[in-house]
Short mmCIF file of C-alpha atoms and ligand atoms in Angstrom, two decimals:
data_model
loop_
_atom_site.label_atom_id
_atom_site.label_comp_id
_atom_site.label_asym_id
_atom_site.label_seq_id
_atom_site.Cartn_x
_atom_site.Cartn_y
_atom_site.Cartn_z
CA UNK A 147 29.23 79.40 107.25
CA UNK A 148 29.12 75.83 105.32
CA UNK A 149 26.95 73.48 106.98
CA UNK A 150 29.48 70.77 107.98
CA UNK A 151 29.12 67.86 106.08
CA UNK A 152 26.57 65.23 106.42
CA UNK A 153 27.23 61.70 107.65
CA UNK A 154 28.57 59.13 107.24
CA UNK A 155 31.66 59.13 105.72
CA UNK A 156 35.57 58.47 106.16
CA UNK A 157 35.22 57.10 109.95
CA UNK A 158 38.86 56.88 109.83
CA UNK A 159 40.96 57.38 112.82
CA UNK A 160 38.61 55.98 115.25
CA UNK A 161 41.40 54.13 117.36
CA UNK A 162 44.57 54.55 118.15
CA UNK A 163 47.14 52.72 116.19
CA UNK A 164 48.37 49.72 118.53
CA UNK A 165 52.13 50.57 119.15
CA UNK A 166 53.69 47.92 117.03
CA UNK A 167 52.29 49.40 114.05
CA UNK A 168 54.37 52.78 114.55
CA UNK A 169 57.63 50.33 113.60
CA UNK A 170 56.25 48.57 110.74
CA UNK A 171 57.86 49.06 107.13
CA UNK A 172 56.30 51.38 105.06
CA UNK A 173 54.55 49.08 102.23
CA UNK A 174 56.62 50.09 99.03
CA UNK A 175 52.77 50.38 96.86
CA UNK A 176 52.31 53.30 99.42
CA UNK A 177 55.72 55.25 98.93
CA UNK A 178 53.63 57.39 95.68
CA UNK A 179 50.19 57.04 97.26
CA UNK A 180 49.47 60.92 97.14
CA UNK A 181 51.48 63.77 96.94
CA UNK A 182 50.13 64.30 93.10
CA UNK A 183 48.93 67.80 93.88
CA UNK A 184 51.33 70.54 92.56
CA UNK A 185 49.81 73.81 92.94
CA UNK A 186 50.93 76.52 90.96
CA UNK A 187 52.49 78.58 93.66
CA UNK A 188 54.88 75.57 95.04
CA UNK A 189 57.88 76.56 95.22
CA UNK A 190 60.44 74.47 93.07
CA UNK A 191 61.76 71.23 94.81
CA UNK A 192 64.31 71.83 97.27
CA UNK A 193 67.20 69.79 97.81
CA UNK A 194 67.70 68.47 101.38
CA UNK A 195 71.24 67.42 100.78
CA UNK A 196 69.52 63.59 101.24
CA UNK A 197 70.23 63.31 97.62
CA UNK A 198 66.19 63.36 97.21
CA UNK A 199 64.10 66.44 96.21
CA UNK A 200 61.63 66.93 99.09
CA UNK A 201 58.49 66.06 97.37
CA UNK A 202 59.92 62.36 97.23
CA UNK A 203 60.94 62.46 101.28
CA UNK A 204 57.55 63.52 102.00
CA UNK A 205 55.48 60.64 100.05
CA UNK A 206 57.88 58.61 102.28
CA UNK A 207 56.52 60.25 105.20
CA UNK A 208 53.04 59.98 104.07
CA UNK A 209 53.20 56.09 103.10
CA UNK A 210 54.70 56.19 106.76
CA UNK A 211 51.50 58.00 108.28
CA UNK A 212 48.82 55.85 106.30
CA UNK A 213 50.62 53.01 107.62
CA UNK A 214 50.67 53.78 111.41
CA UNK A 215 47.29 54.28 110.69
CA UNK A 216 46.11 57.48 109.26
CA UNK A 217 43.43 57.07 106.60
CA UNK A 218 41.78 60.37 105.69
CA UNK A 219 42.73 60.75 102.14
CA UNK A 220 42.10 64.39 102.24
CA UNK A 221 44.59 64.25 105.02
CA UNK A 222 47.46 62.05 103.25
CA UNK A 223 46.81 64.26 100.22
CA UNK A 224 47.60 67.54 102.52
CA UNK A 225 50.47 66.47 104.40
CA UNK A 226 52.22 65.32 101.07
CA UNK A 227 51.40 69.18 99.99
CA UNK A 228 53.02 71.43 102.21
CA UNK A 229 56.76 71.51 103.33
CA UNK A 230 57.42 70.71 106.21
CA UNK A 231 61.11 71.45 105.77
CA UNK A 232 60.33 75.20 105.22
CA UNK A 233 59.06 75.68 108.72
CA UNK A 234 62.11 74.95 110.50
CA UNK A 235 65.65 76.13 111.16
CA UNK A 236 67.55 75.39 108.05
CA UNK A 237 69.70 73.83 110.13
CA UNK A 238 66.67 70.97 110.92
CA UNK A 239 65.56 70.20 107.53
CA UNK A 240 67.42 67.13 107.36
CA UNK A 241 64.68 65.95 110.17
CA UNK A 242 61.82 67.91 108.69
CA UNK A 243 60.05 64.67 107.27
CA UNK A 244 61.20 62.43 110.07
CA UNK A 245 58.25 61.25 112.68
CA UNK A 246 59.68 64.20 115.26
CA UNK A 247 59.05 67.07 117.22
CA UNK A 248 61.61 70.60 116.26
CA UNK A 249 61.88 73.15 118.13
CA UNK A 250 60.73 76.51 116.51
CA UNK A 251 62.09 78.75 119.02
CA UNK A 252 60.19 80.59 122.08
CA UNK A 253 60.73 77.91 123.52
CA UNK A 254 57.91 75.82 121.31
CA UNK A 255 57.62 72.97 118.92
CA UNK A 256 56.20 71.68 115.78
CA UNK A 257 54.03 68.57 116.23
CA UNK A 258 55.60 65.81 115.09
CA UNK A 259 53.72 64.50 111.56
CA UNK A 260 51.81 61.79 113.20
CA UNK A 261 50.30 63.42 115.62
CA UNK A 262 49.43 66.48 113.54
CA UNK A 263 47.73 64.02 111.19
CA UNK A 264 46.27 61.96 113.80
CA UNK A 265 44.68 65.38 115.15
CA UNK A 266 43.27 66.35 111.69
CA UNK A 267 41.80 63.41 110.75
CA UNK A 268 40.05 63.24 114.22
CA UNK A 269 38.88 66.74 113.43
CA UNK A 270 37.47 65.54 110.17
CA UNK A 271 35.53 62.19 111.49
CA UNK A 272 32.64 61.80 109.65
CA UNK A 273 33.07 64.34 107.23
CA UNK A 274 32.63 64.31 103.62
CA UNK A 275 34.89 66.54 101.46
CA UNK A 276 36.48 70.04 102.87
CA UNK A 277 35.44 71.17 106.52
CA UNK A 278 33.87 74.69 106.79
CA UNK A 279 35.53 77.24 109.16
CA UNK A 280 38.27 75.96 111.28
CA UNK A 281 39.69 77.67 114.54
CA UNK A 282 42.94 76.69 115.61
CA UNK A 283 44.74 77.36 118.84
CA UNK A 284 48.46 78.14 118.75
CA UNK A 285 49.99 79.01 115.53
CA UNK A 286 53.53 77.93 116.23
CA UNK A 287 55.60 78.44 113.23
CA UNK A 288 52.55 78.11 111.07
CA UNK A 289 52.47 74.44 109.87
CA UNK A 290 49.53 72.89 110.88
CA UNK A 291 47.71 75.84 109.54
CA UNK A 292 49.07 75.02 105.96
CA UNK A 293 48.06 71.65 106.18
CA UNK A 294 44.38 72.34 107.62
CA UNK A 295 44.12 75.39 104.89
CA UNK A 296 43.65 72.12 102.47
CA UNK A 297 41.25 69.81 104.66
CA UNK A 298 38.93 73.71 105.81
CA UNK A 299 37.46 76.36 103.74
CA UNK A 300 39.08 79.02 106.09
CA UNK A 301 41.42 78.47 108.78
CA UNK A 302 41.54 80.92 111.49
CA UNK A 303 44.62 80.57 113.86
CA UNK A 304 45.88 82.13 116.98
CA UNK A 305 49.08 82.52 119.01
CA UNK A 306 49.66 84.15 122.07
CA UNK A 307 53.24 85.24 121.02
CA UNK A 308 54.07 87.97 118.70
CA UNK A 309 57.28 86.57 117.84
CA UNK A 310 55.76 83.27 117.01
CA UNK A 311 52.55 85.07 115.13
CA UNK A 312 55.00 87.01 112.86
CA UNK A 313 57.51 84.27 111.84
CA UNK A 314 54.23 82.30 110.87
CA UNK A 315 53.29 85.15 108.69
CA UNK A 316 56.66 85.55 107.22
CA UNK A 317 56.73 81.25 106.83
CA UNK A 318 53.48 81.51 105.15
CA UNK A 319 53.79 84.45 103.06
CA UNK A 320 55.13 81.90 100.34
CA UNK A 321 52.62 79.67 99.96
CA UNK A 322 49.60 82.05 99.16
CA UNK A 323 46.88 80.36 100.85
CA UNK A 324 44.33 83.05 100.80
CA UNK A 325 42.11 80.59 103.49
CA UNK A 326 44.38 81.36 106.30
CA UNK A 327 43.73 84.31 108.41
CA UNK A 328 46.48 84.50 111.50
CA UNK A 329 45.68 86.46 114.80
CA UNK A 330 47.61 87.89 117.26
CA UNK A 331 45.76 87.28 120.48
CA UNK A 332 45.25 84.98 123.60
CA UNK A 333 43.20 81.66 122.49
CA UNK A 334 41.91 80.67 125.53
CA UNK A 335 39.02 83.16 124.09
CA UNK A 336 39.02 81.45 121.00
CA UNK A 337 37.99 84.19 118.23
CA UNK A 338 34.37 84.62 118.49
CA UNK A 339 34.64 86.92 115.28
CA UNK A 340 34.85 83.21 113.11
CA UNK A 341 32.30 81.55 115.34
CA UNK A 342 30.70 79.06 114.70
CA UNK A 343 33.11 76.84 113.62
CA UNK A 344 33.02 73.34 112.04
CA UNK A 345 36.06 72.67 114.04
CA UNK A 346 38.54 73.65 116.68
CA UNK A 347 42.04 72.52 117.36
CA UNK A 348 44.63 73.10 119.66
CA UNK A 349 47.98 72.76 119.35
CA UNK A 350 48.80 73.68 123.03
CA UNK A 351 47.50 71.51 125.94
CA UNK A 352 45.28 73.22 129.22
CA UNK A 353 43.84 72.11 132.18
CA UNK A 354 40.67 72.39 131.28
CA UNK A 355 39.01 72.79 127.66
CA UNK A 356 38.19 76.50 127.69
CA UNK A 357 34.21 77.36 127.92
CA UNK A 358 34.75 79.91 124.99
CA UNK A 359 35.84 77.00 122.83
CA UNK A 360 32.60 74.90 123.51
CA UNK A 361 30.76 78.07 122.54
CA UNK A 362 32.47 78.63 119.35
CA UNK A 363 31.62 75.41 118.09
CA UNK A 364 28.99 74.89 115.75
CA UNK A 365 26.14 72.04 116.46
CA UNK A 366 27.73 68.71 114.45
CA UNK A 367 31.16 70.23 115.14
CA UNK A 368 34.10 68.69 117.02
CA UNK A 369 37.24 70.06 119.19
CA UNK A 370 40.31 68.37 119.25
CA UNK A 371 42.95 69.36 122.25
CA UNK A 372 45.16 68.07 124.35
CA UNK A 373 43.87 68.15 128.01
CA UNK A 374 44.71 67.21 131.25
CA UNK A 375 42.98 64.42 132.66
CA UNK A 376 41.60 63.50 135.95
CA UNK A 377 44.75 61.19 136.35
CA UNK A 378 47.14 63.72 135.83
CA UNK A 379 48.17 63.37 132.34
CA UNK A 380 47.70 65.28 129.25
CA UNK A 381 45.64 63.22 127.03
CA UNK A 382 43.82 64.06 123.38
CA UNK A 383 40.28 65.15 124.08
CA UNK A 384 37.53 64.97 121.47
CA UNK A 385 34.32 66.88 121.94
CA UNK A 386 31.61 66.60 119.44
CA UNK A 387 28.62 69.10 119.69
CA UNK A 388 25.44 67.91 119.03
CA UNK A 389 21.97 68.93 119.71
CA UNK A 390 21.82 67.02 122.26
CA UNK A 391 24.53 68.25 124.03
CA UNK A 392 28.68 67.26 124.08
CA UNK A 393 29.87 63.89 123.52
CA UNK A 394 33.60 63.94 125.10
CA UNK A 395 36.12 60.95 123.94
CA UNK A 396 39.84 61.09 126.07
CA UNK A 397 42.33 59.13 123.62
CA UNK A 398 45.61 58.27 123.51
CA UNK A 399 48.34 60.11 125.83
CA UNK A 400 50.17 63.11 124.31
CA UNK A 401 52.74 66.19 125.26
CA UNK A 402 51.91 69.32 124.26
CA UNK A 403 53.79 72.62 125.37
CA UNK A 404 51.27 74.33 128.02
CA UNK A 405 47.89 76.49 126.79
CA UNK A 406 48.96 79.66 128.80
CA UNK A 407 46.35 82.99 128.89
CA UNK A 408 47.32 86.34 127.74
CA UNK A 409 49.77 87.68 125.23
CA UNK A 410 53.49 87.94 125.23
N1 SAH B 670 50.50 74.13 115.16
C1 SAH B 670 52.08 74.79 115.76
C2 SAH B 670 52.32 74.29 116.88
C3 SAH B 670 52.88 75.56 117.50
S1 SAH B 670 53.01 74.76 119.55
C4 SAH B 670 52.82 74.47 114.48
O1 SAH B 670 52.67 73.83 113.64
O2 SAH B 670 53.98 74.87 114.19
C5 SAH B 670 52.12 75.64 120.24
C6 SAH B 670 51.80 77.17 120.17
O3 SAH B 670 50.84 76.87 121.01
C7 SAH B 670 52.89 77.67 120.79
O4 SAH B 670 53.20 78.32 119.60
C8 SAH B 670 52.49 78.55 121.81
O5 SAH B 670 52.78 79.73 121.97
C9 SAH B 670 50.95 78.61 121.54
N2 SAH B 670 49.97 78.84 122.88
C10 SAH B 670 49.94 78.16 124.13
N3 SAH B 670 48.88 79.10 124.73
C11 SAH B 670 48.03 79.95 123.76
C12 SAH B 670 46.95 80.55 123.74
N4 SAH B 670 46.43 80.90 124.94
N5 SAH B 670 46.74 81.25 122.72
C13 SAH B 670 47.44 80.91 121.62
N6 SAH B 670 48.13 80.45 121.52
C14 SAH B 670 48.56 79.68 122.44
#
């Protein structure tokens, strides 16, 4: 695999944005700061019935993410590129760029843009340029896998619900992302074939971080996962694997769907 890029760089997202910053108005100057990318494969702008094409709404979302404290330029750029409204039911497309989680069927949800950006920023802490291979647990509708495809060289994404695995395949097809590999299986076992990973990110929260994930993480790599803490609440946990062992940080409270074992 590509070695994890060297340190230091881009020490972003090292703290939790203060609650008050979440309601700060979006600076106008940031409104067009990102979203410069225009992939050849991009479908034409879609009117969302808001009097704006989707790239303008997305640029606003990105500006808001930056105002909320997301600093990693690569993450902001990726968030500006991926058309989130194409991953939700058309009736919900109008809400796709609001900072809200949305249902994706099968009793699962797509995380809020802010949480997606925050977690990927944590995953990329200290990274220079793109990360190497990444493992995502919980493909869901495939949105986060698409975002990850722009910040990592390869994305392995595993989903335990066949219906969602199929849905993600369909959703991702028009994006033509050759570096995204969707796997149907139990992510609690990780995906040894792709190991070691420069990063592991879970979109579902368990009582513990499975040993398989720790084993499959490369030295120097980071794991970001919602996990139940001793206080009984779910929080974001970041684990950094070093040659000396594992550094574990418990960050802000979050609400993710449960990590379940087996396939269905
Ligand atoms: N990243 C997703 C979010 C999906 S929600 C997106 O962008 O849409 C979390 C997902 O984790 C659900 O689809 C759920 O079925 C899945 N999940 C839960 N436990 C899992 C496991 N052990 N292995 C793989 N997927 C799992």
